Coordinates of C-alpha atoms in Angstrom, one line a residue:
M24 CA -32.4 -5.1 33.9
S25 CA -31.8 -8.9 33.9
H26 CA -28.6 -10.4 32.6
E27 CA -30.3 -12.1 29.8
M28 CA -28.7 -14.9 27.7
D29 CA -29.6 -16.0 24.1
P30 CA -29.3 -19.9 24.1
T31 CA -28.6 -19.8 20.4
Q32 CA -25.3 -17.9 20.8
P33 CA -22.0 -19.1 22.2
P34 CA -22.1 -19.3 26.0
A35 CA -20.1 -17.1 28.3
P36 CA -16.7 -18.7 29.3
T37 CA -16.9 -20.7 32.5
P38 CA -14.4 -20.4 35.3
G39 CA -11.1 -21.9 34.3
K40 CA -11.6 -21.2 30.7
R41 CA -10.3 -18.3 28.6
K42 CA -12.1 -15.0 29.2
L43 CA -12.5 -12.5 26.5
R44 CA -10.4 -9.3 27.0
S45 CA -13.7 -7.2 26.8
Q46 CA -14.9 -9.0 29.9
L47 CA -12.2 -7.3 31.9
W48 CA -14.0 -4.1 31.2
F49 CA -17.6 -5.2 31.2
D50 CA -17.9 -8.2 33.5
N51 CA -15.2 -8.3 36.1
P52 CA -16.6 -9.3 39.6
D53 CA -13.1 -8.9 41.1
N54 CA -13.4 -5.1 40.4
P55 CA -17.0 -4.1 40.6
G56 CA -16.3 -0.4 40.9
M57 CA -14.4 -0.2 37.7
T58 CA -16.7 -2.6 35.9
A59 CA -19.7 -0.4 36.7
L60 CA -17.8 2.7 35.5
Y61 CA -16.8 1.1 32.3
I62 CA -20.2 -0.3 31.5
E63 CA -22.6 2.5 32.5
R64 CA -21.7 4.9 29.7
Y65 CA -21.9 2.3 27.0
L66 CA -25.6 1.9 27.9
N67 CA -26.5 5.5 27.2
F68 CA -27.2 4.9 23.5
G69 CA -29.2 1.7 23.9
L70 CA -26.9 -1.2 24.5
T71 CA -28.1 -3.5 27.3
P72 CA -26.1 -4.8 30.2
G73 CA -26.9 -8.3 28.9
E74 CA -25.2 -7.7 25.6
L75 CA -22.0 -6.3 27.3
R76 CA -21.9 -8.9 30.2
S77 CA -22.9 -12.0 28.2
G78 CA -19.4 -13.0 27.1
K79 CA -20.3 -12.2 23.5
P80 CA -17.2 -11.0 21.6
I81 CA -17.0 -7.2 21.1
I82 CA -15.9 -6.7 17.5
G83 CA -14.6 -3.4 16.4
I84 CA -15.2 -2.0 12.9
A85 CA -12.3 0.3 12.1
Q86 CA -14.1 2.7 9.8
T87 CA -11.9 4.4 7.2
G88 CA -14.9 5.7 5.3
N89 CA -15.6 9.4 5.5
D90 CA -16.3 12.5 3.3
L91 CA -12.6 13.4 3.1
S92 CA -11.8 9.9 1.8
P93 CA -14.1 9.3 -1.2
C94 CA -12.3 6.1 -2.2
N95 CA -13.4 4.6 1.1
R96 CA -16.7 6.4 1.7
H97 CA -18.9 3.5 0.8
H98 CA -17.6 1.7 3.8
L99 CA -20.2 3.8 5.7
E100 CA -22.8 1.6 4.0
L101 CA -20.8 -1.6 4.0
A102 CA -20.3 -1.4 7.7
K103 CA -24.1 -2.0 8.1
R104 CA -23.6 -5.4 6.5
V105 CA -20.5 -6.1 8.6
R106 CA -22.7 -5.3 11.7
D107 CA -25.4 -7.8 10.4
G108 CA -22.7 -10.5 10.1
I109 CA -21.3 -9.8 13.6
L110 CA -24.7 -9.9 15.2
A111 CA -25.7 -13.1 13.3
M112 CA -22.7 -14.9 14.9
G113 CA -23.4 -13.6 18.4
G114 CA -21.0 -10.7 18.5
V115 CA -21.5 -7.1 19.5
P116 CA -20.3 -4.6 16.9
M117 CA -18.7 -1.3 17.8
E118 CA -17.8 1.1 15.0
F119 CA -15.1 3.7 15.4
P120 CA -13.2 6.2 13.1
V121 CA -9.7 5.8 11.7
H122 CA -7.7 8.9 10.8
P123 CA -8.7 9.8 7.2
I124 CA -6.2 9.1 4.4
Q125 CA -7.0 10.1 0.8
E126 CA -4.3 9.8 -1.8
T127 CA -5.8 12.4 -4.1
G128 CA -6.8 14.8 -1.4
K129 CA -4.1 15.1 1.3
R130 CA -1.3 17.6 1.0
P131 CA 1.7 17.4 1.0
T132 CA 1.2 13.7 0.6
A133 CA -1.1 11.0 2.0
A134 CA 2.0 8.9 2.9
L135 CA 2.6 11.4 5.7
D136 CA -0.6 10.1 7.4
R137 CA 0.0 6.4 7.1
N138 CA 2.0 6.3 10.3
L139 CA -0.3 8.7 12.0
A140 CA -3.4 6.5 11.3
Y141 CA -1.4 3.5 12.4
L142 CA -0.6 5.1 15.8
G143 CA -4.2 6.1 16.4
L144 CA -5.5 2.6 15.5
V145 CA -2.9 0.9 17.8
E146 CA -4.2 3.0 20.7
T147 CA -7.8 2.2 19.9
L148 CA -7.3 -1.6 19.5
Y149 CA -5.2 -1.9 22.6
G150 CA -6.9 0.6 24.9
Y151 CA -10.6 -0.2 24.3
P152 CA -12.7 -3.3 25.1
L153 CA -12.3 -5.0 21.8
D154 CA -11.9 -8.7 21.2
G155 CA -11.4 -8.6 17.5
V156 CA -11.6 -6.1 14.6
V157 CA -12.8 -5.8 11.0
L158 CA -10.3 -3.5 9.2
T159 CA -12.0 -1.5 6.4
T160 CA -9.5 -0.7 3.6
G161 CA -9.4 0.8 0.2
C162 CA -7.3 3.9 -0.7
D163 CA -3.5 3.3 -0.9
K164 CA -2.3 4.0 2.7
T165 CA -5.4 2.8 4.5
T166 CA -4.6 -0.8 3.9
P167 CA -1.1 -0.9 5.3
A168 CA -2.0 1.5 8.2
C169 CA -4.8 -0.8 9.3
I170 CA -2.7 -4.0 8.9
M171 CA 0.3 -2.5 10.6
A172 CA -1.8 -1.6 13.7
A173 CA -3.4 -5.1 13.8
A174 CA 0.1 -6.6 13.6
T175 CA 1.3 -4.5 16.5
V176 CA -1.6 -5.2 18.8
N177 CA -2.3 -8.7 17.6
I178 CA -5.9 -9.3 18.5
P179 CA -8.0 -11.3 15.9
A180 CA -8.3 -9.1 12.8
I181 CA -9.7 -9.5 9.3
V182 CA -9.6 -7.1 6.4
L183 CA -12.7 -5.9 4.4
C184 CA -11.5 -4.3 1.1
G185 CA -13.6 -1.6 -0.4
G186 CA -13.1 -2.6 -4.0
P187 CA -12.3 -0.7 -7.2
M188 CA -14.5 1.7 -9.1
L189 CA -16.3 0.6 -12.2
N190 CA -14.5 1.0 -15.4
G191 CA -14.0 4.5 -16.7
W192 CA -14.8 5.2 -20.4
H193 CA -14.2 8.1 -22.8
N194 CA -15.0 7.9 -26.5
G195 CA -15.1 4.1 -26.3
E196 CA -11.8 3.7 -24.7
R197 CA -11.1 2.6 -21.1
T198 CA -9.9 5.4 -18.9
G199 CA -8.1 4.0 -15.9
S200 CA -7.7 6.1 -12.8
G201 CA -4.3 7.7 -12.4
T202 CA -3.0 6.1 -15.6
I203 CA -5.1 8.4 -17.7
V204 CA -3.8 11.4 -15.9
W205 CA -0.2 10.7 -16.9
K206 CA -1.3 9.9 -20.5
S207 CA -3.4 13.1 -20.8
R208 CA -0.7 15.3 -19.4
E209 CA 1.4 14.2 -22.4
E210 CA -1.4 15.0 -24.8
L211 CA -2.0 18.4 -23.2
A212 CA 1.7 19.2 -23.4
A213 CA 1.8 18.2 -27.0
G214 CA -1.1 20.5 -27.8
N215 CA -3.4 17.6 -28.9
I216 CA -6.1 18.5 -26.3
D217 CA -7.0 21.6 -24.4
Y218 CA -7.6 22.2 -20.7
E219 CA -11.4 21.4 -20.8
E220 CA -10.7 18.2 -22.8
F221 CA -8.0 17.2 -20.3
M222 CA -10.5 17.6 -17.4
E223 CA -13.2 15.7 -19.2
I224 CA -11.0 12.8 -20.0
V225 CA -9.4 12.5 -16.6
T226 CA -12.7 12.8 -14.6
S227 CA -14.2 10.1 -16.8
S228 CA -12.0 7.6 -14.9
A229 CA -14.0 7.9 -11.7
P230 CA -17.6 6.7 -12.6
S231 CA -18.6 5.2 -9.2
V232 CA -17.7 4.6 -5.6
G233 CA -14.5 2.7 -4.9
H234 CA -10.8 3.1 -5.2
C235 CA -8.6 3.2 -8.3
N236 CA -9.8 0.8 -11.0
T237 CA -6.2 0.3 -12.3
M238 CA -3.5 -1.8 -10.7
G239 CA -2.3 1.2 -8.7
T240 CA -1.3 1.1 -5.1
A241 CA -4.9 0.7 -3.9
S242 CA -5.7 -2.4 -5.9
T243 CA -2.2 -3.7 -5.3
M244 CA -2.3 -3.4 -1.5
N245 CA -5.8 -4.9 -1.3
A246 CA -4.7 -7.7 -3.5
L247 CA -1.7 -8.2 -1.2
A248 CA -3.9 -8.1 1.9
E249 CA -5.6 -11.2 0.3
A250 CA -2.3 -12.7 -0.6
L251 CA -1.2 -12.3 3.0
G252 CA -4.2 -14.2 4.1
M253 CA -5.9 -11.3 5.9
T254 CA -9.1 -11.3 3.9
L255 CA -11.7 -13.9 2.9
P256 CA -10.9 -15.5 -0.4
G257 CA -11.9 -13.3 -3.4
C258 CA -12.4 -10.1 -1.3
A259 CA -9.8 -7.8 -2.9
A260 CA -11.1 -7.4 -6.5
I261 CA -14.9 -7.2 -6.2
P262 CA -15.9 -3.8 -7.6
A263 CA -17.2 -1.5 -4.9
P264 CA -20.8 -1.2 -6.4
Y265 CA -21.3 -4.9 -7.0
R266 CA -23.7 -6.8 -4.7
E267 CA -21.0 -9.3 -3.9
R268 CA -19.2 -6.5 -2.0
G269 CA -22.1 -6.2 0.4
Q270 CA -22.3 -10.0 0.6
I271 CA -18.7 -10.4 1.5
A272 CA -19.0 -7.6 4.1
Y273 CA -21.6 -9.7 5.8
E274 CA -19.5 -12.8 5.7
T275 CA -16.5 -10.9 7.0
G276 CA -18.5 -9.7 10.0
R277 CA -19.5 -13.3 10.7
R278 CA -16.0 -14.6 10.3
A279 CA -14.6 -11.9 12.7
V280 CA -16.6 -13.4 15.6
E281 CA -15.4 -16.9 14.8
M282 CA -11.8 -15.8 14.7
V283 CA -12.1 -14.5 18.3
W284 CA -13.4 -17.8 19.5
E285 CA -10.6 -19.5 17.6
D286 CA -8.0 -16.9 18.8
L287 CA -6.7 -16.6 15.3
K288 CA -4.5 -13.6 15.3
P289 CA -2.4 -11.6 12.8
S290 CA 0.8 -13.3 14.0
D291 CA -0.8 -16.7 13.1
I292 CA -1.5 -15.5 9.6
M293 CA 1.3 -13.0 8.6
T294 CA 4.2 -15.4 8.7
R295 CA 7.3 -15.5 6.7
E296 CA 5.5 -17.7 4.2
A297 CA 2.7 -15.2 3.8
L298 CA 5.1 -12.3 3.2
E299 CA 6.8 -14.3 0.5
N300 CA 3.4 -15.0 -1.1
A301 CA 2.7 -11.3 -1.1
I302 CA 5.9 -10.6 -3.0
V303 CA 5.2 -13.3 -5.6
V304 CA 1.6 -12.1 -6.1
N305 CA 2.8 -8.5 -6.5
S306 CA 5.0 -9.5 -9.4
A307 CA 2.2 -11.5 -11.1
I308 CA -0.3 -8.7 -10.9
G309 CA 2.1 -6.0 -12.0
G310 CA 1.8 -4.4 -8.6
S311 CA 2.9 -1.0 -7.4
T312 CA 6.5 -0.1 -6.3
N313 CA 4.8 1.3 -3.2
A314 CA 4.2 -2.3 -2.1
T315 CA 7.8 -2.7 -1.0
I316 CA 7.5 0.1 1.5
H317 CA 4.2 -1.1 3.0
I318 CA 4.9 -4.8 3.0
N319 CA 8.3 -4.2 4.6
A320 CA 6.6 -2.0 7.2
I321 CA 4.0 -4.8 8.0
A322 CA 6.9 -7.3 8.3
R323 CA 8.7 -5.1 10.8
H324 CA 5.6 -4.6 12.9
I325 CA 4.8 -8.3 12.9
G326 CA 8.4 -9.1 13.7
V327 CA 9.4 -11.1 10.5
P328 CA 12.7 -10.2 8.9
L329 CA 12.3 -9.1 5.3
A330 CA 15.1 -7.4 3.4
I331 CA 14.6 -5.1 0.4
E332 CA 16.8 -7.3 -1.7
E333 CA 14.3 -10.2 -1.3
W334 CA 11.8 -8.4 -3.5
E335 CA 14.2 -9.3 -6.3
T336 CA 15.4 -12.7 -5.2
I337 CA 11.8 -13.9 -4.5
G338 CA 9.9 -11.9 -7.0
H339 CA 11.9 -10.9 -10.0
K340 CA 11.6 -14.1 -12.0
I341 CA 7.8 -14.4 -11.4
P342 CA 5.8 -13.8 -14.7
L343 CA 3.3 -11.1 -15.3
L344 CA -0.2 -12.7 -15.5
V345 CA -2.6 -9.8 -15.2
N346 CA -3.3 -7.7 -18.2
M347 CA -4.4 -4.6 -16.3
Q348 CA -3.4 -0.9 -16.5
P349 CA -0.8 0.4 -16.1
A350 CA 1.2 -2.7 -17.2
G351 CA -1.6 -3.8 -19.5
K352 CA -5.0 -3.0 -21.0
Y353 CA -7.9 -3.8 -18.7
L354 CA -9.4 -2.5 -15.5
G355 CA -10.9 -3.7 -12.2
E356 CA -14.2 -5.0 -13.5
E357 CA -12.5 -7.4 -16.0
F358 CA -9.9 -8.5 -13.4
H359 CA -12.7 -9.5 -11.0
R360 CA -14.7 -11.3 -13.7
A361 CA -11.6 -13.1 -14.8
G362 CA -11.1 -14.6 -11.3
G363 CA -9.3 -11.9 -9.3
V364 CA -6.6 -12.8 -6.8
P365 CA -7.7 -16.4 -6.2
T366 CA -7.2 -17.3 -9.9
V367 CA -3.7 -15.6 -10.0
I368 CA -2.7 -17.6 -6.9
A369 CA -4.0 -20.8 -8.5
Q370 CA -1.9 -20.2 -11.6
L371 CA 1.2 -19.5 -9.4
M372 CA 0.5 -22.6 -7.4
S373 CA 0.6 -24.7 -10.5
K374 CA 4.3 -23.9 -10.9
G375 CA 5.2 -24.1 -7.2
H376 CA 5.5 -20.4 -6.6
I377 CA 3.1 -20.2 -3.6
R378 CA 3.7 -21.3 0.0
E379 CA 0.5 -23.2 0.1
N380 CA 0.5 -24.0 3.8
A381 CA 0.2 -20.3 4.9
M382 CA -2.8 -19.8 7.1
T383 CA -5.5 -17.4 6.1
A384 CA -8.3 -15.5 7.9
N385 CA -11.0 -18.1 7.1
G386 CA -9.0 -20.7 9.1
K387 CA -7.9 -22.6 6.0
T388 CA -4.6 -22.5 4.1
I389 CA -4.1 -20.4 1.0
G390 CA -3.5 -23.5 -1.0
H391 CA -6.9 -25.0 0.1
N392 CA -8.7 -21.8 -0.6
N393 CA -7.4 -21.3 -4.2
K394 CA -6.5 -24.7 -5.6
D395 CA -9.5 -25.1 -7.9
R396 CA -9.8 -21.6 -9.2
K397 CA -10.1 -21.3 -13.0
I398 CA -9.4 -18.5 -15.4
G399 CA -12.6 -16.7 -16.4
D400 CA -11.0 -14.7 -19.2
P401 CA -7.5 -15.7 -20.5
D402 CA -7.0 -12.3 -22.1
V403 CA -7.2 -10.6 -18.6
I404 CA -5.5 -13.3 -16.5
T405 CA -3.2 -15.2 -18.8
P406 CA -2.2 -18.8 -18.2
I407 CA 1.1 -19.0 -16.5
E408 CA 2.5 -21.0 -19.5
T409 CA 1.9 -18.0 -21.7
P410 CA 2.4 -14.9 -19.5
M411 CA 2.5 -11.3 -20.7
R412 CA 6.1 -11.1 -19.5
E413 CA 8.4 -13.9 -18.3
E414 CA 10.1 -11.9 -15.5
A415 CA 8.0 -9.2 -14.1
G416 CA 9.2 -8.4 -10.6
F417 CA 11.2 -5.6 -9.2
I418 CA 15.0 -5.3 -9.4
V419 CA 17.1 -3.6 -6.7
L420 CA 19.9 -1.3 -7.8
K421 CA 22.8 -0.1 -5.8
G422 CA 25.8 2.2 -6.2
N423 CA 27.2 5.6 -5.1
L424 CA 23.8 7.2 -5.8
F425 CA 22.1 5.2 -3.1
D426 CA 22.4 2.0 -1.1
N427 CA 19.3 0.7 -2.8
A428 CA 16.5 1.7 -5.1
I429 CA 13.6 -0.1 -6.9
M430 CA 12.8 -0.5 -10.6
K431 CA 9.6 -2.0 -11.8
T432 CA 10.4 -4.1 -14.9
S433 CA 6.8 -5.0 -15.9
V434 CA 6.3 -1.5 -17.2
I435 CA 9.4 -1.2 -19.4
S436 CA 7.9 -0.2 -22.8
K437 CA 9.3 -1.1 -26.2
E438 CA 10.1 2.6 -26.7
F439 CA 12.1 2.7 -23.5
Q440 CA 13.8 -0.7 -24.2
D441 CA 14.8 0.3 -27.7
R442 CA 16.2 3.7 -26.8
Y443 CA 18.0 2.9 -23.5
L444 CA 18.5 -0.8 -23.1
S445 CA 19.5 -1.9 -26.6
T446 CA 22.9 -0.3 -27.2
P447 CA 25.0 -2.8 -29.2
G448 CA 27.7 -4.2 -27.0
D449 CA 26.1 -2.7 -23.9
L450 CA 22.6 -4.2 -23.7
G451 CA 20.7 -3.5 -20.5
A452 CA 22.8 -0.4 -19.6
F453 CA 22.6 3.3 -20.4
E454 CA 24.6 6.4 -19.7
G455 CA 23.4 10.0 -19.7
R456 CA 23.8 13.5 -18.5
A457 CA 22.0 14.3 -15.2
I458 CA 19.4 17.0 -14.9
V459 CA 18.8 17.5 -11.2
F460 CA 15.6 19.0 -9.7
E461 CA 15.1 20.1 -6.1
G462 CA 11.6 18.7 -5.6
P463 CA 8.5 18.9 -7.8
E464 CA 8.1 22.6 -7.7
D465 CA 11.5 23.1 -9.2
Y466 CA 10.8 20.4 -11.8
H467 CA 7.6 22.0 -13.0
H468 CA 9.2 25.4 -13.0
R469 CA 12.3 24.4 -15.1
I470 CA 11.5 21.3 -17.1
D471 CA 10.9 23.4 -20.3
D472 CA 13.9 25.7 -19.6
P473 CA 15.8 25.7 -22.9
S474 CA 19.1 26.5 -21.0
L475 CA 19.0 23.0 -19.6
D476 CA 19.4 21.6 -23.2
I477 CA 17.5 18.4 -22.3
D478 CA 17.6 15.8 -25.0
E479 CA 16.9 12.1 -25.2
H480 CA 20.3 11.2 -23.7
C481 CA 19.6 13.0 -20.4
M482 CA 18.3 11.5 -17.2
L483 CA 15.9 13.4 -14.9
F484 CA 16.7 13.3 -11.2
I485 CA 14.5 14.6 -8.4
R486 CA 15.6 14.8 -4.7
G487 CA 14.4 16.1 -1.4
T488 CA 11.2 14.0 -1.9
G489 CA 11.8 11.2 0.6
P490 CA 10.4 10.3 4.1
I491 CA 12.3 13.1 5.7
G492 CA 12.9 15.5 2.8
Y493 CA 9.4 16.1 1.6
P494 CA 8.2 15.0 4.3
G495 CA 6.5 11.6 3.9
G496 CA 7.8 10.6 0.5
A497 CA 6.1 12.2 -2.5
E498 CA 4.8 10.5 -5.7
V499 CA 6.8 12.7 -8.0
V500 CA 9.5 10.6 -9.6
N501 CA 7.5 9.8 -12.8
M502 CA 8.5 13.1 -14.5
Q503 CA 7.5 13.6 -18.1
P504 CA 10.0 14.9 -20.6
P505 CA 10.1 18.6 -21.8
T506 CA 7.3 19.6 -24.2
A507 CA 9.7 19.8 -27.1
L508 CA 10.7 16.2 -26.7
I509 CA 7.1 15.0 -26.3
K510 CA 6.3 16.8 -29.6
R511 CA 9.2 14.8 -31.2
G512 CA 7.6 11.5 -30.0
I513 CA 9.9 11.0 -27.0
H514 CA 7.4 10.1 -24.2
A515 CA 9.8 8.9 -21.5
L516 CA 13.2 9.7 -20.2
P517 CA 15.0 7.8 -17.4
C518 CA 13.7 9.1 -14.1
I519 CA 15.5 8.6 -10.8
G520 CA 14.6 9.9 -7.4
D521 CA 14.4 9.6 -3.6
G522 CA 10.6 9.9 -3.7
R523 CA 7.9 7.5 -4.8
Q524 CA 5.6 7.4 -7.8
S525 CA 2.0 6.5 -8.2
G526 CA 1.3 2.8 -8.7
T527 CA -0.9 3.9 -11.6
S528 CA 2.1 5.2 -13.5
A529 CA 3.6 3.2 -16.4
S530 CA 7.0 4.8 -16.0
P531 CA 9.9 2.4 -15.3
S532 CA 11.5 4.9 -12.9
I533 CA 14.2 4.1 -10.4
L534 CA 12.7 5.2 -7.2
N535 CA 12.4 4.8 -3.4
A536 CA 16.1 5.6 -3.3
S537 CA 17.5 4.9 0.2
P538 CA 19.0 6.7 1.9
E539 CA 17.4 9.8 0.5
A540 CA 19.3 13.0 0.0
A541 CA 17.9 14.4 3.2
A542 CA 19.5 11.5 5.1
G543 CA 22.9 11.8 3.4
G544 CA 22.3 9.6 0.4
G545 CA 24.4 9.9 -2.8
L546 CA 21.7 11.9 -4.6
A547 CA 22.6 14.8 -2.3
I548 CA 26.0 15.3 -4.0
L549 CA 24.8 14.8 -7.6
K550 CA 25.1 17.8 -9.9
T551 CA 23.4 18.8 -13.1
G552 CA 25.8 17.8 -15.9
D553 CA 27.2 14.8 -14.2
R554 CA 27.5 11.6 -16.2
V555 CA 25.5 8.8 -14.7
R556 CA 25.6 5.1 -15.7
I557 CA 22.8 2.7 -15.0
D558 CA 23.5 -1.0 -15.6
L559 CA 20.5 -3.3 -15.1
N560 CA 22.6 -6.4 -15.6
K561 CA 25.0 -5.4 -12.7
R562 CA 22.1 -3.8 -10.8
S563 CA 24.2 -0.7 -10.4
A564 CA 23.6 3.1 -10.5
N565 CA 26.7 5.4 -10.2
I566 CA 27.8 8.9 -10.7
M567 CA 30.9 8.6 -13.0
I568 CA 33.4 10.5 -10.9
T569 CA 36.5 9.4 -9.0
D570 CA 36.5 8.3 -5.4
E571 CA 38.5 11.4 -4.6
D572 CA 35.9 13.6 -6.1
L573 CA 33.2 11.7 -4.4
A574 CA 34.9 12.1 -1.0
Q575 CA 35.4 15.8 -1.6
R576 CA 31.7 16.3 -2.5
R577 CA 30.7 14.6 0.7
A578 CA 33.0 16.8 2.7
D579 CA 31.7 19.9 1.0
L580 CA 28.1 18.8 1.8
K581 CA 28.9 18.2 5.4
G582 CA 30.6 21.6 5.6
Q583 CA 27.4 23.2 4.3
G584 CA 25.4 21.6 7.1
G585 CA 24.1 18.7 5.1
F586 CA 21.3 18.6 2.5
H587 CA 18.7 21.4 3.0
Y588 CA 15.1 20.7 2.7
A589 CA 11.7 22.4 3.4
G590 CA 10.9 23.1 7.0
N591 CA 8.1 21.6 9.1
Q592 CA 4.6 23.0 8.7
T593 CA 2.8 21.0 11.4
P594 CA 3.6 19.3 14.7
W595 CA 3.2 15.9 13.1
Q596 CA 5.6 16.6 10.3
E597 CA 8.3 17.4 12.9
I598 CA 7.5 14.4 15.0
Q599 CA 7.6 12.0 12.1
R600 CA 10.7 13.4 10.6
S601 CA 12.5 13.0 13.9
M602 CA 12.0 9.2 14.0
V603 CA 11.0 7.9 10.6
D604 CA 13.0 5.2 8.9
Q605 CA 13.9 5.0 5.2
F606 CA 11.8 3.5 2.4
D607 CA 13.8 0.2 2.3
E608 CA 13.0 -0.3 6.0
G609 CA 9.3 0.4 5.5
M610 CA 9.2 4.1 6.4
V611 CA 8.2 3.0 9.9
L612 CA 8.5 5.0 13.0
K613 CA 11.8 3.6 14.5
P614 CA 10.6 3.5 18.2
A615 CA 7.3 1.7 17.2
V616 CA 8.8 -1.6 15.9
K617 CA 9.8 -2.7 19.3
Y618 CA 6.2 -2.9 20.3
Q619 CA 5.0 -6.3 19.0
R620 CA 2.1 -8.6 20.0
V621 CA 1.1 -5.9 22.5
A622 CA -2.1 -7.6 23.6
Q623 CA -0.1 -10.6 24.7
T624 CA 3.2 -9.1 25.9
M625 CA 1.8 -6.0 27.7
G626 CA -1.4 -7.5 29.1
V627 CA -4.5 -5.4 29.6
P628 CA -3.9 -1.7 30.1
R629 CA -4.1 -0.2 33.5
D630 CA -7.5 1.0 34.8
N631 CA -8.3 4.6 34.0
H632 CA -9.7 5.6 37.5

């Protein structure tokens, strides 16, 4: 077959100019034996030698859509439009699977699979003849897993978000995914609805393809992918079923080819300035506390220092602009129609909160992309002059309970503020008796135990739920009060733990505690009945015992062989537990962070025969 060339497409590189990495597989005259071996099998399903030897960029489509991942499944269709865009710009598409991650399907937690998907994608991007990649994202952990891998390998990469579901409705009220679960649990516990009504209400929140339609971790991480500059402008918030989602899939495919010719890589985009923009945008949208873990992981893999304390110093004073559940009223469709992430960025730019010179995937700066965006509905995206809340970012607490933990201030309700943060002479602080649970099973088993004597002055603690202890870090810190308190109208107690909570939860929990109990953190020595003081002004969280008692408890714990937690159930659980870092460090695999810009620092992998 002839080595045909299409004169309308970019020419193959000439001697002395940069060759694409895929040509070292498919068109390497210096090694004809290996070139023939590599190319022959890729012809067996219909590709031509001309396509593979033409110097056209080979663009991977990292496919996260599958039947086990319903939030991402529509990427199976969107990939067709990505292919069309790649072909239109003279590229060759190659679609491949990414390890499935589904937040609502995987036990013991989908967080366990983020690093596993990351590892597999690193090997694919580095070890196969790919010049660039389109990363399909959606459900919570798929977005950071894909971006972390792209950061490590550092070939041109662009994110295609899957988009949220359409709005859920029940009896004329919006039902937001996740958020309605927590609300309906309270109604069920109070006896206001029965089991069948509970199921009907909760399932109404999932009316179409797409990920969570609330500002949970899925919407948050896709919004932050855009804030990082890794998507085309406006990509994050388009609802999954909208025609614009297919249109931007096509444009993303086209852009991926251009990025290869421009050699625009993740390291050119995800700079310190981009990471700061992500923190700022997270505050403005009322984003998930899980963002701290994932953005810090991305920072470590791209090699940009980012401390957990900077989520407060950079983000705390940023106002809340997006009126979207769980911090507000509306859902994904309204957020998109109001202007989505570009409009939020434009509002933040007007007050100097955005690093406008940060580069983005379309080859233009974030300031250029968003400077003229207008608010489509001021009730959904408020003007920055009249925000929903003046200071909406996270605060970082420290003390003898942990070195650091996160609290989301944008979801502090009036009920919580009045009961716990408004004590005359001690505003912003509260004390209480600790009720300690050893994981979610213990919590569910004992929360209504009358012998615990839980009242509104108690604090609920949960431990053994972190990266090592669970393993993977469970979304269990948002614990509801005992049924008796709910029936009295007390809908929230202070909740503290070394696990995570769903980004769809409106609970102002203190969570992501690092180090976790399983790693020797202070939660390991806490006892039910201890007095605990939380002071938001001082950013402190302490067991109210003497230093001598504290030292004795630590010695006793060491004598007992440390904090005990559930054993491993699979090989991967053992592997991850042996090398995983804590939440504040991104929950990354410790040995992985030394591998950076692999495509440049390690060259092309050795031949396989």
